[in-house]
Amino acid sequence: MPSRTSSTPDSETGDVPTDLGDAGSTAHDAVWFEALVREHATAVHRFVVRRAGRDEAEDLAADVLTVAWRRRADVPDGAELPWLYRTAGFVVANHRRKGRPIPVADVPDEIDSDDPAVRAVQEERVREVLGALSARDREVLLLNAWEGLTGDALAQVLGIGRGGADAALSRARARLREVWAAAES
């Protein structure tokens, strides 16, 4: 039997391995994939829009779903969305490394008019405070606030243990409070 690759893209390079090993899982067939797309495509698209801008989001979200299809044997049952978010993070990172400009100011305002994330990012002070945080703190906070991830799901997306994810979220929240307080004064 051919060797299998890890269940997520390479965390150092962000590359998605192409060696699928035994990708012919009976549980992860076309019907499974269609259900995965129906259930999670919108969440993946929003995740990508918030990180790469609207112009590139459709293509990048499609890339994430393409990886999910190719790596379907590696997608963990019951934790599909965290796996997709982690993969999307690597897809966006690869996209950024290609030197394409990322329109940071391009915040989605038409996707869902009642999306709290959209309303929050439209606030100038929120953008300034988030911009003052480290990229890691910002990502942890956004995964929690925008994607609703906590506990094991947050840990899986970050590629760390549950305790580490809880600590990272706690530290990021503390730094956010500090930066927010400084911005108010």
PDB file of C-alpha atoms in Angstrom:
ATOM      1  CA  MET A   1       0.000   0.000   0.000  1.00  0.00           C
ATOM      2  CA  PRO A   2       1.398   3.447  -0.884  1.00  0.00           C
ATOM      3  CA  SER A   3       2.434   5.703   1.939  1.00  0.00           C
ATOM      4  CA  ARG A   4      -0.062   8.296   3.041  1.00  0.00           C
ATOM      5  CA  THR A   5       0.688  11.910   3.710  1.00  0.00           C
ATOM      6  CA  SER A   6      -0.357  13.834   6.791  1.00  0.00           C
ATOM      7  CA  SER A   7      -3.993  14.867   7.141  1.00  0.00           C
ATOM      8  CA  THR A   8      -3.268  18.570   6.672  1.00  0.00           C
ATOM      9  CA  PRO A   9      -1.054  20.613   4.386  1.00  0.00           C
ATOM     10  CA  ASP A  10       2.601  20.950   5.355  1.00  0.00           C
ATOM     11  CA  SER A  11       2.698  23.529   8.136  1.00  0.00           C
ATOM     12  CA  GLU A  12       6.189  24.761   7.319  1.00  0.00           C
ATOM     13  CA  THR A  13       5.763  25.341   3.610  1.00  0.00           C
ATOM     14  CA  GLY A  14       2.001  25.531   3.377  1.00  0.00           C
ATOM     15  CA  ASP A  15       2.172  23.193   0.408  1.00  0.00           C
ATOM     16  CA  VAL A  16      -0.588  20.701  -0.018  1.00  0.00           C
ATOM     17  CA  PRO A  17       0.949  17.274  -0.681  1.00  0.00           C
ATOM     18  CA  THR A  18      -0.186  15.677  -3.916  1.00  0.00           C
ATOM     19  CA  ASP A  19       0.489  12.073  -2.829  1.00  0.00           C
ATOM     20  CA  LEU A  20      -2.984  10.927  -1.924  1.00  0.00           C
ATOM     21  CA  GLY A  21      -2.076   7.419  -0.909  1.00  0.00           C
ATOM     22  CA  ASP A  22      -5.315   5.441  -0.744  1.00  0.00           C
ATOM     23  CA  ALA A  23      -7.815   8.202  -1.487  1.00  0.00           C
ATOM     24  CA  GLY A  24     -10.566   5.795  -2.461  1.00  0.00           C
ATOM     25  CA  SER A  25     -12.450   5.820   0.828  1.00  0.00           C
ATOM     26  CA  THR A  26     -15.906   4.315   0.517  1.00  0.00           C
ATOM     27  CA  ALA A  27     -17.315   6.680   3.153  1.00  0.00           C
ATOM     28  CA  HIS A  28     -15.927   9.758   1.435  1.00  0.00           C
ATOM     29  CA  ASP A  29     -17.501   9.372  -1.977  1.00  0.00           C
ATOM     30  CA  ALA A  30     -19.203  11.836  -4.305  1.00  0.00           C
ATOM     31  CA  VAL A  31     -22.363  11.901  -2.159  1.00  0.00           C
ATOM     32  CA  TRP A  32     -20.268  12.694   0.938  1.00  0.00           C
ATOM     33  CA  PHE A  33     -18.463  15.452  -0.959  1.00  0.00           C
ATOM     34  CA  GLU A  34     -21.694  17.010  -2.224  1.00  0.00           C
ATOM     35  CA  ALA A  35     -22.983  17.100   1.368  1.00  0.00           C
ATOM     36  CA  LEU A  36     -19.675  18.615   2.521  1.00  0.00           C
ATOM     37  CA  VAL A  37     -19.933  21.360  -0.092  1.00  0.00           C
ATOM     38  CA  ARG A  38     -23.597  22.062   0.712  1.00  0.00           C
ATOM     39  CA  GLU A  39     -22.881  22.269   4.424  1.00  0.00           C
ATOM     40  CA  HIS A  40     -19.544  24.136   4.475  1.00  0.00           C
ATOM     41  CA  ALA A  41     -18.956  26.011   1.185  1.00  0.00           C
ATOM     42  CA  THR A  42     -20.428  29.273   2.489  1.00  0.00           C
ATOM     43  CA  ALA A  43     -18.338  29.148   5.673  1.00  0.00           C
ATOM     44  CA  VAL A  44     -15.176  28.431   3.665  1.00  0.00           C
ATOM     45  CA  HIS A  45     -15.977  31.279   1.265  1.00  0.00           C
ATOM     46  CA  ARG A  46     -16.491  33.730   4.144  1.00  0.00           C
ATOM     47  CA  PHE A  47     -13.261  32.549   5.774  1.00  0.00           C
ATOM     48  CA  VAL A  48     -11.351  33.232   2.554  1.00  0.00           C
ATOM     49  CA  VAL A  49     -13.078  36.585   1.847  1.00  0.00           C
ATOM     50  CA  ARG A  50     -12.073  37.841   5.281  1.00  0.00           C
ATOM     51  CA  ARG A  51      -8.445  36.940   4.680  1.00  0.00           C
ATOM     52  CA  ALA A  52      -7.860  37.465   0.981  1.00  0.00           C
ATOM     53  CA  GLY A  53     -10.569  39.830  -0.232  1.00  0.00           C
ATOM     54  CA  ARG A  54     -13.603  39.352  -2.389  1.00  0.00           C
ATOM     55  CA  ASP A  55     -11.818  39.385  -5.767  1.00  0.00           C
ATOM     56  CA  GLU A  56      -9.908  36.180  -5.064  1.00  0.00           C
ATOM     57  CA  ALA A  57     -12.338  34.446  -2.704  1.00  0.00           C
ATOM     58  CA  GLU A  58     -14.254  32.349  -5.213  1.00  0.00           C
ATOM     59  CA  ASP A  59     -11.122  30.865  -6.753  1.00  0.00           C
ATOM     60  CA  LEU A  60      -9.440  30.274  -3.408  1.00  0.00           C
ATOM     61  CA  ALA A  61     -12.546  28.700  -1.873  1.00  0.00           C
ATOM     62  CA  ALA A  62     -12.768  26.434  -4.911  1.00  0.00           C
ATOM     63  CA  ASP A  63      -9.113  25.516  -4.375  1.00  0.00           C
ATOM     64  CA  VAL A  64      -9.892  24.554  -0.771  1.00  0.00           C
ATOM     65  CA  LEU A  65     -12.759  22.334  -1.871  1.00  0.00           C
ATOM     66  CA  THR A  66     -10.581  20.807  -4.586  1.00  0.00           C
ATOM     67  CA  VAL A  67      -8.026  19.877  -1.935  1.00  0.00           C
ATOM     68  CA  ALA A  68     -10.836  18.398   0.163  1.00  0.00           C
ATOM     69  CA  TRP A  69     -11.904  16.214  -2.745  1.00  0.00           C
ATOM     70  CA  ARG A  70      -8.359  15.107  -3.534  1.00  0.00           C
ATOM     71  CA  ARG A  71      -7.568  14.506   0.136  1.00  0.00           C
ATOM     72  CA  ARG A  72     -11.035  13.185   1.042  1.00  0.00           C
ATOM     73  CA  ALA A  73      -9.638  10.099   2.748  1.00  0.00           C
ATOM     74  CA  ASP A  74      -7.774  12.404   5.151  1.00  0.00           C
ATOM     75  CA  VAL A  75     -10.741  14.613   6.083  1.00  0.00           C
ATOM     76  CA  PRO A  76     -11.729  13.588   9.618  1.00  0.00           C
ATOM     77  CA  ASP A  77     -15.353  12.638  10.132  1.00  0.00           C
ATOM     78  CA  GLY A  78     -17.063  15.033  12.504  1.00  0.00           C
ATOM     79  CA  ALA A  79     -14.318  17.658  12.158  1.00  0.00           C
ATOM     80  CA  GLU A  80     -14.682  18.565   8.512  1.00  0.00           C
ATOM     81  CA  LEU A  81     -15.039  22.332   9.012  1.00  0.00           C
ATOM     82  CA  PRO A  82     -11.906  22.759  11.153  1.00  0.00           C
ATOM     83  CA  TRP A  83      -9.988  20.702   8.554  1.00  0.00           C
ATOM     84  CA  LEU A  84     -11.348  22.949   5.794  1.00  0.00           C
ATOM     85  CA  TYR A  85     -10.421  26.102   7.735  1.00  0.00           C
ATOM     86  CA  ARG A  86      -6.879  24.836   8.314  1.00  0.00           C
ATOM     87  CA  THR A  87      -6.563  23.949   4.650  1.00  0.00           C
ATOM     88  CA  ALA A  88      -7.995  27.348   3.672  1.00  0.00           C
ATOM     89  CA  GLY A  89      -5.358  29.014   5.833  1.00  0.00           C
ATOM     90  CA  PHE A  90      -2.644  27.231   3.882  1.00  0.00           C
ATOM     91  CA  VAL A  91      -4.293  27.999   0.534  1.00  0.00           C
ATOM     92  CA  VAL A  92      -4.474  31.705   1.443  1.00  0.00           C
ATOM     93  CA  ALA A  93      -0.847  31.650   2.661  1.00  0.00           C
ATOM     94  CA  ASN A  94       0.274  30.065  -0.626  1.00  0.00           C
ATOM     95  CA  HIS A  95      -1.709  32.682  -2.523  1.00  0.00           C
ATOM     96  CA  ARG A  96       0.029  35.467  -0.592  1.00  0.00           C
ATOM     97  CA  ARG A  97       3.453  33.988  -1.271  1.00  0.00           C
ATOM     98  CA  LYS A  98       2.772  34.180  -4.973  1.00  0.00           C
ATOM     99  CA  GLY A  99       3.088  37.942  -4.657  1.00  0.00           C
ATOM    100  CA  ARG A 100      -0.457  38.857  -5.558  1.00  0.00           C
ATOM    101  CA  PRO A 101      -1.646  41.977  -3.772  1.00  0.00           C
ATOM    102  CA  ILE A 102      -4.143  41.303  -0.996  1.00  0.00           C
ATOM    103  CA  PRO A 103      -6.769  44.055  -0.800  1.00  0.00           C
ATOM    104  CA  VAL A 104      -6.828  44.463   2.992  1.00  0.00           C
ATOM    105  CA  ALA A 105      -9.352  47.275   2.845  1.00  0.00           C
ATOM    106  CA  ASP A 106     -11.748  45.184   0.726  1.00  0.00           C
ATOM    107  CA  VAL A 107     -14.147  44.029   3.417  1.00  0.00           C
ATOM    108  CA  PRO A 108     -17.242  42.128   2.324  1.00  0.00           C
ATOM    109  CA  ASP A 109     -20.331  44.220   2.841  1.00  0.00           C
ATOM    110  CA  GLU A 110     -22.775  42.480   0.534  1.00  0.00           C
ATOM    111  CA  ILE A 111     -22.390  38.818   1.566  1.00  0.00           C
ATOM    112  CA  ASP A 112     -24.622  39.005   4.617  1.00  0.00           C
ATOM    113  CA  SER A 113     -25.868  42.355   5.809  1.00  0.00           C
ATOM    114  CA  ASP A 114     -26.459  40.949   9.279  1.00  0.00           C
ATOM    115  CA  ASP A 115     -23.020  39.334   9.628  1.00  0.00           C
ATOM    116  CA  PRO A 116     -21.543  40.727  12.860  1.00  0.00           C
ATOM    117  CA  ALA A 117     -18.041  40.321  11.478  1.00  0.00           C
ATOM    118  CA  VAL A 118     -18.833  42.656   8.589  1.00  0.00           C
ATOM    119  CA  ARG A 119     -20.346  45.251  10.920  1.00  0.00           C
ATOM    120  CA  ALA A 120     -17.360  45.043  13.265  1.00  0.00           C
ATOM    121  CA  VAL A 121     -14.719  45.414  10.574  1.00  0.00           C
ATOM    122  CA  GLN A 122     -16.469  48.466   9.195  1.00  0.00           C
ATOM    123  CA  GLU A 123     -15.605  50.221  12.422  1.00  0.00           C
ATOM    124  CA  GLU A 124     -12.325  52.090  12.022  1.00  0.00           C
ATOM    125  CA  ARG A 125     -11.171  51.567  15.606  1.00  0.00           C
ATOM    126  CA  VAL A 126     -11.704  47.822  15.342  1.00  0.00           C
ATOM    127  CA  ARG A 127      -9.537  47.744  12.207  1.00  0.00           C
ATOM    128  CA  GLU A 128      -6.830  49.792  13.928  1.00  0.00           C
ATOM    129  CA  VAL A 129      -6.809  47.634  17.059  1.00  0.00           C
ATOM    130  CA  LEU A 130      -6.759  44.397  15.074  1.00  0.00           C
ATOM    131  CA  GLY A 131      -3.965  45.828  12.941  1.00  0.00           C
ATOM    132  CA  ALA A 132      -1.896  46.533  16.068  1.00  0.00           C
ATOM    133  CA  LEU A 133      -2.005  42.874  17.128  1.00  0.00           C
ATOM    134  CA  SER A 134       0.399  40.226  15.898  1.00  0.00           C
ATOM    135  CA  ALA A 135      -0.739  38.135  12.957  1.00  0.00           C
ATOM    136  CA  ARG A 136      -1.040  35.087  15.237  1.00  0.00           C
ATOM    137  CA  ASP A 137      -3.168  36.904  17.844  1.00  0.00           C
ATOM    138  CA  ARG A 138      -5.349  38.340  15.108  1.00  0.00           C
ATOM    139  CA  GLU A 139      -5.863  34.912  13.531  1.00  0.00           C
ATOM    140  CA  VAL A 140      -6.734  33.281  16.859  1.00  0.00           C
ATOM    141  CA  LEU A 141      -9.250  36.017  17.668  1.00  0.00           C
ATOM    142  CA  LEU A 142     -10.827  35.958  14.228  1.00  0.00           C
ATOM    143  CA  LEU A 143     -11.139  32.180  14.222  1.00  0.00           C
ATOM    144  CA  ASN A 144     -12.928  32.474  17.533  1.00  0.00           C
ATOM    145  CA  ALA A 145     -15.061  35.547  16.821  1.00  0.00           C
ATOM    146  CA  TRP A 146     -15.832  35.139  13.117  1.00  0.00           C
ATOM    147  CA  GLU A 147     -15.747  31.397  12.655  1.00  0.00           C
ATOM    148  CA  GLY A 148     -17.056  30.553  16.126  1.00  0.00           C
ATOM    149  CA  LEU A 149     -14.246  28.090  16.838  1.00  0.00           C
ATOM    150  CA  THR A 150     -13.350  27.088  20.374  1.00  0.00           C
ATOM    151  CA  GLY A 151     -11.701  24.163  22.110  1.00  0.00           C
ATOM    152  CA  ASP A 152     -10.735  21.201  19.965  1.00  0.00           C
ATOM    153  CA  ALA A 153     -11.883  22.791  16.694  1.00  0.00           C
ATOM    154  CA  LEU A 154      -9.725  25.867  17.302  1.00  0.00           C
ATOM    155  CA  ALA A 155      -6.796  23.638  18.261  1.00  0.00           C
ATOM    156  CA  GLN A 156      -7.177  21.606  15.088  1.00  0.00           C
ATOM    157  CA  VAL A 157      -7.213  24.683  12.849  1.00  0.00           C
ATOM    158  CA  LEU A 158      -4.170  26.129  14.620  1.00  0.00           C
ATOM    159  CA  GLY A 159      -2.375  22.780  14.484  1.00  0.00           C
ATOM    160  CA  ILE A 160      -1.734  22.679  18.230  1.00  0.00           C
ATOM    161  CA  GLY A 161      -3.119  20.890  21.267  1.00  0.00           C
ATOM    162  CA  ARG A 162      -6.307  21.905  23.072  1.00  0.00           C
ATOM    163  CA  GLY A 163      -4.414  23.436  26.006  1.00  0.00           C
ATOM    164  CA  GLY A 164      -2.255  25.455  23.643  1.00  0.00           C
ATOM    165  CA  ALA A 165      -5.297  26.731  21.779  1.00  0.00           C
ATOM    166  CA  ASP A 166      -7.027  27.737  25.002  1.00  0.00           C
ATOM    167  CA  ALA A 167      -3.861  29.528  26.151  1.00  0.00           C
ATOM    168  CA  ALA A 168      -3.396  31.233  22.765  1.00  0.00           C
ATOM    169  CA  LEU A 169      -6.989  32.491  22.842  1.00  0.00           C
ATOM    170  CA  SER A 170      -6.603  33.743  26.415  1.00  0.00           C
ATOM    171  CA  ARG A 171      -3.346  35.561  25.601  1.00  0.00           C
ATOM    172  CA  ALA A 172      -4.799  37.044  22.409  1.00  0.00           C
ATOM    173  CA  ARG A 173      -7.837  38.328  24.304  1.00  0.00           C
ATOM    174  CA  ALA A 174      -5.583  39.875  26.969  1.00  0.00           C
ATOM    175  CA  ARG A 175      -3.487  41.630  24.315  1.00  0.00           C
ATOM    176  CA  LEU A 176      -6.668  42.801  22.577  1.00  0.00           C
ATOM    177  CA  ARG A 177      -7.883  44.355  25.842  1.00  0.00           C
ATOM    178  CA  GLU A 178      -4.518  46.112  26.287  1.00  0.00           C
ATOM    179  CA  VAL A 179      -4.462  47.490  22.746  1.00  0.00           C
ATOM    180  CA  TRP A 180      -8.126  48.511  22.944  1.00  0.00           C
ATOM    181  CA  ALA A 181      -7.522  50.365  26.229  1.00  0.00           C
ATOM    182  CA  ALA A 182      -4.515  52.142  24.729  1.00  0.00           C
ATOM    183  CA  ALA A 183      -6.564  53.156  21.678  1.00  0.00           C
ATOM    184  CA  GLU A 184      -9.258  54.646  23.923  1.00  0.00           C
ATOM    185  CA  SER A 185      -6.839  56.911  25.748  1.00  0.00           C
TER     186      SER A 185
END
